[in-house]
PDB file of C-alpha atoms in Angstrom:
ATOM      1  CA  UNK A 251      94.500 107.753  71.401  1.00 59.00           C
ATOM      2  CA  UNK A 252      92.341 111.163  72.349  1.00 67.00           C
ATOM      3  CA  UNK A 253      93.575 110.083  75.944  1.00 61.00           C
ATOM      4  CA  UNK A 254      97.309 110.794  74.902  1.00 60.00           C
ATOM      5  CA  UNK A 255      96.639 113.820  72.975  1.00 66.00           C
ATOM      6  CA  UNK A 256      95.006 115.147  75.659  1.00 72.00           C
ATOM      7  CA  UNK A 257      97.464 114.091  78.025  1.00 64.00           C
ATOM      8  CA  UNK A 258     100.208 115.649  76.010  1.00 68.00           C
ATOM      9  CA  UNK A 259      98.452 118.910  76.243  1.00 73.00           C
ATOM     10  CA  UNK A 260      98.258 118.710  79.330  1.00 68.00           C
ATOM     11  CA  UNK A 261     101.694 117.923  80.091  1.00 68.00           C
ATOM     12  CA  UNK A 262     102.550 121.110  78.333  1.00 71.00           C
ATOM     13  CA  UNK A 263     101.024 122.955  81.598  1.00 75.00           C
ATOM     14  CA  UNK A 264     102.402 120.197  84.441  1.00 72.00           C
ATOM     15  CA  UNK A 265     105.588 119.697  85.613  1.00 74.00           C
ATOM     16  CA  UNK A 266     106.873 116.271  83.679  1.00 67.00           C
ATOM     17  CA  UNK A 267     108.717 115.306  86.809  1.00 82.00           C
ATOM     18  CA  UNK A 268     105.587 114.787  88.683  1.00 84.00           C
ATOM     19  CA  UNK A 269     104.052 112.455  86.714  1.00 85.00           C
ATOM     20  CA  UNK A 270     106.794 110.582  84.898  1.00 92.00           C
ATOM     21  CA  UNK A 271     108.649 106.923  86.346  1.00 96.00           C
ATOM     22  CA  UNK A 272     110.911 108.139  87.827  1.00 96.00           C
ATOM     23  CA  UNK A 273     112.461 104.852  90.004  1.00 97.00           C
ATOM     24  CA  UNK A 274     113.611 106.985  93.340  1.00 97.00           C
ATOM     25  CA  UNK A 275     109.853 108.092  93.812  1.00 96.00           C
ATOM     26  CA  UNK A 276     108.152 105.328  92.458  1.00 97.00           C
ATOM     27  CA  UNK A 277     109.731 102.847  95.088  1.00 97.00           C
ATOM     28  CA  UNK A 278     110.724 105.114  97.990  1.00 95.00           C
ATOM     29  CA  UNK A 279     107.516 107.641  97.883  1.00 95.00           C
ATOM     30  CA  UNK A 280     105.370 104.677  96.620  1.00 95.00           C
ATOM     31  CA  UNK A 281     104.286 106.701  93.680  1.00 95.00           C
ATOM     32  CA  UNK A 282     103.216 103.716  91.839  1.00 95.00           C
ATOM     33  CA  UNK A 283     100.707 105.882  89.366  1.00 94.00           C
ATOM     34  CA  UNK A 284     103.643 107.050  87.685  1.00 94.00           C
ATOM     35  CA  UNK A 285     103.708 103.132  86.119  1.00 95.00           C
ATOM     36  CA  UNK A 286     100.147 103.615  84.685  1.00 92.00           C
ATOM     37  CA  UNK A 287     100.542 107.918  83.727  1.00 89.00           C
ATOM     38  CA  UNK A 288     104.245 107.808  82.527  1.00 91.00           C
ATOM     39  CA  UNK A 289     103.156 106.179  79.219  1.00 87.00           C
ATOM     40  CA  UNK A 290     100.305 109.178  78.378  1.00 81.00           C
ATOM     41  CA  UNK A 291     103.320 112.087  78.752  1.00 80.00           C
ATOM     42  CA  UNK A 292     105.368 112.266  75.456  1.00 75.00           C
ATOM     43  CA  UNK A 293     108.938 113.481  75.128  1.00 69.00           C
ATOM     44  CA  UNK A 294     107.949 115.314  72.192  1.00 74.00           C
ATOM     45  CA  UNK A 295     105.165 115.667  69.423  1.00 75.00           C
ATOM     46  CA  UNK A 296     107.243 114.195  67.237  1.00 77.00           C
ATOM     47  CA  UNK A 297     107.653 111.431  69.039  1.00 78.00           C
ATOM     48  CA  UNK A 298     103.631 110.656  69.829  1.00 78.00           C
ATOM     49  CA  UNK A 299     103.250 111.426  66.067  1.00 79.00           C
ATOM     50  CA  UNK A 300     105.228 108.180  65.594  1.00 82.00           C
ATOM     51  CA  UNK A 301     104.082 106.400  68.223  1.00 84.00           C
ATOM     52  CA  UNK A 302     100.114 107.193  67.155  1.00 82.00           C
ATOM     53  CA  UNK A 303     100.858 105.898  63.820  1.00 84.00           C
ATOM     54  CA  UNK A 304     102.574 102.513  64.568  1.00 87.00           C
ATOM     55  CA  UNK A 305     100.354 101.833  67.287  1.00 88.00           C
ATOM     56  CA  UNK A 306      97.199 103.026  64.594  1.00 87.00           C
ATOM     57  CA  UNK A 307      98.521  99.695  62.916  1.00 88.00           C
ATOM     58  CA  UNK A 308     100.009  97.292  65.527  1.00 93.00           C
ATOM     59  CA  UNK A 309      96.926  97.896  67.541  1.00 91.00           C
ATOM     60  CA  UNK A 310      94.579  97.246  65.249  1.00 90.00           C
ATOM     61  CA  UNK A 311      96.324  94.116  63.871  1.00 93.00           C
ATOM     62  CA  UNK A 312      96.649  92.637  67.871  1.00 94.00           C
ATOM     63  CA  UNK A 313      93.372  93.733  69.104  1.00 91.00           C
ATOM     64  CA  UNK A 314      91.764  91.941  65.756  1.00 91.00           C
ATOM     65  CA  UNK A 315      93.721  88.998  66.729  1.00 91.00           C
ATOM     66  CA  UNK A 316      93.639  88.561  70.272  1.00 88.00           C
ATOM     67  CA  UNK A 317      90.411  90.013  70.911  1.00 85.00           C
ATOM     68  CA  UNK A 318      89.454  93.241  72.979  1.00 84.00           C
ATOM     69  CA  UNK A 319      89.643  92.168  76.088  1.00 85.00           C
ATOM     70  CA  UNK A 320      92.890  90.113  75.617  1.00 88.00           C
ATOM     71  CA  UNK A 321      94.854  92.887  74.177  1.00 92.00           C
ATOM     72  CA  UNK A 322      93.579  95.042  77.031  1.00 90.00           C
ATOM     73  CA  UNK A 323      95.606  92.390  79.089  1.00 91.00           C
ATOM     74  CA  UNK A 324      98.021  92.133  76.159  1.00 94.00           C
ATOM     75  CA  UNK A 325      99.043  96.009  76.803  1.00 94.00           C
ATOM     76  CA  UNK A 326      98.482  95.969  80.692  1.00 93.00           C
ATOM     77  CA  UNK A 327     101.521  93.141  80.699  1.00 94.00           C
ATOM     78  CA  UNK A 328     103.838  95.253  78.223  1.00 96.00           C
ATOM     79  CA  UNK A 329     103.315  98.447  80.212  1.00 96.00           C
ATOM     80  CA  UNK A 330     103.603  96.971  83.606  1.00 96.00           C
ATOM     81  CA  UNK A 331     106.589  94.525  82.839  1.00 96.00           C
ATOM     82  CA  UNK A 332     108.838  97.460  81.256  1.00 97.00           C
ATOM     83  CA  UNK A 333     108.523  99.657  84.157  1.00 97.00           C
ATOM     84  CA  UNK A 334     109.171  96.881  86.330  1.00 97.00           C
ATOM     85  CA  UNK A 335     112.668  95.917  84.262  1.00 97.00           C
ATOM     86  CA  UNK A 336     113.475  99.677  84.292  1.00 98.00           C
ATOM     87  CA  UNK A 337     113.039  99.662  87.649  1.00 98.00           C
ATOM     88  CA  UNK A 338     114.986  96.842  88.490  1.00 97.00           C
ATOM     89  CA  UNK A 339     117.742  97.612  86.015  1.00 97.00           C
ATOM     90  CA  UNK A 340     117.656 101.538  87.406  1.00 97.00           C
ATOM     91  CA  UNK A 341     118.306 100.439  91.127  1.00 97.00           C
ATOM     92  CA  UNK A 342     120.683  97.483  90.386  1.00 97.00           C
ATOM     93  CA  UNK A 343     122.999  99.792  88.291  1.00 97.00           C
ATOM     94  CA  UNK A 344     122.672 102.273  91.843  1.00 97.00           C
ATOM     95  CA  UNK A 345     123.733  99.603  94.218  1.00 97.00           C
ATOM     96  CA  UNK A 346     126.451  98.957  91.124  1.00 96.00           C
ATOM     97  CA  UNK A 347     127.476 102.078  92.225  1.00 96.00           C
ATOM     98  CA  UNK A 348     125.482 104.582  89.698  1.00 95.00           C
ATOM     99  CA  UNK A 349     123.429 106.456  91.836  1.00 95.00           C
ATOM    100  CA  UNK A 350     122.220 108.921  88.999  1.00 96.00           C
ATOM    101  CA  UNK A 351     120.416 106.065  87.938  1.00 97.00           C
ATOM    102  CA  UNK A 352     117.519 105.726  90.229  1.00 97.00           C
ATOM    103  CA  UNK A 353     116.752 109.176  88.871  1.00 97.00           C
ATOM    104  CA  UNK A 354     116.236 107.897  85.325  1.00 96.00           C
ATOM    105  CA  UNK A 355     113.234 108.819  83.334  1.00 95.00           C
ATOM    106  CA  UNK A 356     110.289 106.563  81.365  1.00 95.00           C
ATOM    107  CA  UNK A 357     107.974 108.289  79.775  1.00 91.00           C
ATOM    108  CA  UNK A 358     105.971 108.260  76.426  1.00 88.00           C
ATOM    109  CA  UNK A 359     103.732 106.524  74.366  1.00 88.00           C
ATOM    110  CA  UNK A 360     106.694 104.211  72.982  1.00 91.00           C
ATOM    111  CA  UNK A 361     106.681 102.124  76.372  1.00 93.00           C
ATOM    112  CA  UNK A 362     104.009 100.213  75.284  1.00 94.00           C
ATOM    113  CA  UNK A 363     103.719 100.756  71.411  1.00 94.00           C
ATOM    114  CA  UNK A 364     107.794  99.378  71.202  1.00 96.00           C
ATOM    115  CA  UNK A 365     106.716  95.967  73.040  1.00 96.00           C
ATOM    116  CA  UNK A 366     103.344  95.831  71.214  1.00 96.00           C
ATOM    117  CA  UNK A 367     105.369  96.068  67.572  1.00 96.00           C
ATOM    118  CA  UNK A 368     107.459  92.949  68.734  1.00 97.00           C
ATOM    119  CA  UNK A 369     104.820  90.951  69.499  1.00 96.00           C
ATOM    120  CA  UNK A 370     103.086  92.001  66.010  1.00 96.00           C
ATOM    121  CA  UNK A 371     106.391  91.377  64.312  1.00 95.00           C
ATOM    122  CA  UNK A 372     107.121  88.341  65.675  1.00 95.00           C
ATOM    123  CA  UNK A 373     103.774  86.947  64.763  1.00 94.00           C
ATOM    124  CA  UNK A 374     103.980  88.216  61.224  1.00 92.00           C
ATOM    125  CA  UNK A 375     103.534  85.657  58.317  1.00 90.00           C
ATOM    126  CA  UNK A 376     105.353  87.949  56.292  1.00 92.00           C
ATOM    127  CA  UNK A 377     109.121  87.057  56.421  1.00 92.00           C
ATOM    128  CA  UNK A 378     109.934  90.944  56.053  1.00 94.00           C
ATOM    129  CA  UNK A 379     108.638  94.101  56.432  1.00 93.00           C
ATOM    130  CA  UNK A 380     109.525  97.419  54.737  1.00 91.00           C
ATOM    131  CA  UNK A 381     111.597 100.207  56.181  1.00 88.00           C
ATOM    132  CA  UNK A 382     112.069 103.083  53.830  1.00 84.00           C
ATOM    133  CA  UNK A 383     114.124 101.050  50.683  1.00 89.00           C
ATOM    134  CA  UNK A 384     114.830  98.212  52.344  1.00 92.00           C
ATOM    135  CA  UNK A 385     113.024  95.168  53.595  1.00 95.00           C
ATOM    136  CA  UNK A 386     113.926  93.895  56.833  1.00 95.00           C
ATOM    137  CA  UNK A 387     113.376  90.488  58.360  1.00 95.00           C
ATOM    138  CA  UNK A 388     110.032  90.766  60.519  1.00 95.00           C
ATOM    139  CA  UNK A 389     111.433  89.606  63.333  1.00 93.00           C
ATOM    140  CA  UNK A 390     114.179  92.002  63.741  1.00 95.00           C
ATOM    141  CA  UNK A 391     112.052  95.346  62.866  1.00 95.00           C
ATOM    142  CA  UNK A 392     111.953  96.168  65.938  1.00 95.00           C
ATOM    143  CA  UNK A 393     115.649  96.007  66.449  1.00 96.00           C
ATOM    144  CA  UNK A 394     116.009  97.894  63.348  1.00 95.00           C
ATOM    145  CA  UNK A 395     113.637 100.426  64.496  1.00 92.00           C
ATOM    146  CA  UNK A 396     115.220 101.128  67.940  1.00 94.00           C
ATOM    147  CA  UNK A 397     118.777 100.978  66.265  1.00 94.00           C
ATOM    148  CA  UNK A 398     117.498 104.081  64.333  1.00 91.00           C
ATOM    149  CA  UNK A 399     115.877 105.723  67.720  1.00 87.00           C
ATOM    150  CA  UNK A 400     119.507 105.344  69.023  1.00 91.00           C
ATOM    151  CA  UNK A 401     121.030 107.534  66.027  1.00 91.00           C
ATOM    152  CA  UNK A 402     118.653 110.250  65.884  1.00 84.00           C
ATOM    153  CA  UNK A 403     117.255 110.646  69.412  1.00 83.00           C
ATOM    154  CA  UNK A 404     120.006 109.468  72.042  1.00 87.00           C
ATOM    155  CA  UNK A 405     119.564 106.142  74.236  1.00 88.00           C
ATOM    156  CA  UNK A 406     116.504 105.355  75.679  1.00 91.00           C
ATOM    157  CA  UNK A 407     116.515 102.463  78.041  1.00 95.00           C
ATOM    158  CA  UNK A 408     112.654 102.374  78.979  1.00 95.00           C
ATOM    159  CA  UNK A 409     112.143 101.744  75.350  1.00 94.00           C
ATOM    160  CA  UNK A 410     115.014  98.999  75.450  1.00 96.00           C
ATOM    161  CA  UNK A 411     112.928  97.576  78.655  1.00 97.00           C
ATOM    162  CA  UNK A 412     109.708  97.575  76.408  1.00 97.00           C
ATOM    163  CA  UNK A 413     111.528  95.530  73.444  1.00 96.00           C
ATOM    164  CA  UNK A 414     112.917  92.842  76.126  1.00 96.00           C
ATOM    165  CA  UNK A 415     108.781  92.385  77.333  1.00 96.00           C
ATOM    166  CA  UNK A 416     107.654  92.079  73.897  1.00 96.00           C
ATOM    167  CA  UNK A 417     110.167  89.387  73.225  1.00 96.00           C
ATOM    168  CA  UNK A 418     109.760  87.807  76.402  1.00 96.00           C
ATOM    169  CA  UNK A 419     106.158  87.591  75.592  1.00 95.00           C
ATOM    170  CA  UNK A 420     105.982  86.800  71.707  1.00 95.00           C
ATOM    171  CA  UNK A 421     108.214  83.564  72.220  1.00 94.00           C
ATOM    172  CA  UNK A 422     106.230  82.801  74.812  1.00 92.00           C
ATOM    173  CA  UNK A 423     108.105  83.361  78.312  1.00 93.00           C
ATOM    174  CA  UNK A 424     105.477  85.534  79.938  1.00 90.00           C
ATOM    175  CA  UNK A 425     102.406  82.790  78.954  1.00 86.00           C
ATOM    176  CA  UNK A 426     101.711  82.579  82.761  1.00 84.00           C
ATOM    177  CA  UNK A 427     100.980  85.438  83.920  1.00 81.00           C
ATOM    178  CA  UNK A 428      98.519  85.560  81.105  1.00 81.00           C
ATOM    179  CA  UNK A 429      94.429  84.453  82.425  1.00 79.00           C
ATOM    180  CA  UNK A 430      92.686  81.283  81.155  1.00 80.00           C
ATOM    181  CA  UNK A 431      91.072  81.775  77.391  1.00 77.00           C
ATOM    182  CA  UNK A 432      87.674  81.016  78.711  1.00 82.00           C
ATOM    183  CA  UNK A 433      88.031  83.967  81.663  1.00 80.00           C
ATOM    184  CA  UNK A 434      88.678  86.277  78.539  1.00 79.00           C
ATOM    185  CA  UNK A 435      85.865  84.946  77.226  1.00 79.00           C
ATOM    186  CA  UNK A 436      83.712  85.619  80.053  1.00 80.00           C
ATOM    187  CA  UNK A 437      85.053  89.157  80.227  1.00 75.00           C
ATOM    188  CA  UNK A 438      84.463  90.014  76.555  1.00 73.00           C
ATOM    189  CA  UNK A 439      80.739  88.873  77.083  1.00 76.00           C
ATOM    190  CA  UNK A 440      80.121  90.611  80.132  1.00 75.00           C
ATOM    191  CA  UNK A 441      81.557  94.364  78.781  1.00 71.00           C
ATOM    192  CA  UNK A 442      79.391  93.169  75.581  1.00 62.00           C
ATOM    193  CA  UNK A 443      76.109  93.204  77.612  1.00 63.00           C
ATOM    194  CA  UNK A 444      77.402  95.654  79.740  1.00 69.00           C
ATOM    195  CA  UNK A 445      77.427  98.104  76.762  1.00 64.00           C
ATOM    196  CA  UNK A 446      74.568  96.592  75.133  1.00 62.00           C
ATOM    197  CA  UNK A 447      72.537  97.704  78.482  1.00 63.00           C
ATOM    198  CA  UNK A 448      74.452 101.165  78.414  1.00 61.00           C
ATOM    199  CA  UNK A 449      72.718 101.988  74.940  1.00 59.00           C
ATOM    200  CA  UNK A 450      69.489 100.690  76.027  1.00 57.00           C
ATOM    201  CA  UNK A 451      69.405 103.092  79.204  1.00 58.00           C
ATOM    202  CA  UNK A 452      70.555 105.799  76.611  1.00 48.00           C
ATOM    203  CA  UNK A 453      67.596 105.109  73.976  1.00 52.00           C
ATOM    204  CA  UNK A 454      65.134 104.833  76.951  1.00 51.00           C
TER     205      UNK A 454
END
């Protein structure tokens, strides 16, 4: 979370357009660190606000869940399957005949929180969840949640890519691109002794 903050300051002093997915220079200048920075640049504090606080929650609940190293993979797959749907969609609407759209914009925080809060919701043994009054059926909070992102902020298709992953992936459509249980096991024990040797070189 300190990473975004700080990258939101810092996109106060650097050009958006430079870092941002942007499809046109992702593909054609083979910019492909916009996929992996485009995420850390918020539209607006307001927005990362938001974002913090769901994924404060969502996170917590996955990574408790899934374990650390899993939901490392568990957010690697949301972030890197909605830029490559937005990119997809953004170049197949340009040979459609929309050129503008190869020039379309994914940014923020909400690329991977929005996926992440499907997969929680989905997985929720609570039939509903609370928004505001009203208590909405767990599996369509997310739906809910974008519906309202639509009224108040404008469309957003790279959040509409990032609900699509986290469906795809809580009914379990994206299961093989995920690795073997026991090679997530054997990653979780190695950055365990890893770190357990970092503090020992630190105490020392």
């Amino acid at each position: 979370m300190q990473l975004v903050v700080a990258m939101f300051i810092f996109s106060l002093f650097v050009p958006s357009n430079a870092l941002v997915n942007i499809p046109y220079f992702t593909v054609m200048y083979l910019e492909v660190y916009r996929i992996l920075l485009a995420p850390l640049l918020s539209r607006g504090i307001l927005s990362l606000v938001f974002a913090l606080m769901s994924f404060y929650r969502t996170g917590a609940t996955l990574e408790r869940a899934y374990g650390s190293a899993a939901f490392g993979i568990l957010v690697s797959t949301v972030l890197v399957g909605t830029q490559a749907i937005f990119i997809t969609i953004a170049f197949m609407a340009a040979l459609g005949g929309d050129m503008s759209a190869i020039f379309w914009v994914a940014q923020g925080f909400w690329l991977v929180v929005m996926g992440l809060m499907v997969i929680d919701c989905v997985a929720d043994t609570n039939p509903t969840r609370r928004l505001f009054v009203v208590q909405i059926p767990s599996k369509y909070y997310p739906l809910v949640t974008f519906a309202l992102w639509l009224v108040f902020m404008g469309p957003r298709m790279d959040m509409a890519c990032s609900l699509m992953i986290g469906y795809a992936y809580a009914f379990h459509k994206l299961d093989w691109l995920q690795p073997s249980a026991e090679r997530i096991r054997q990653w979780e024990v190695r950055c365990w002794y890893r770190c357990r040797a970092a503090e020992k070189t630190l105490t020392w």
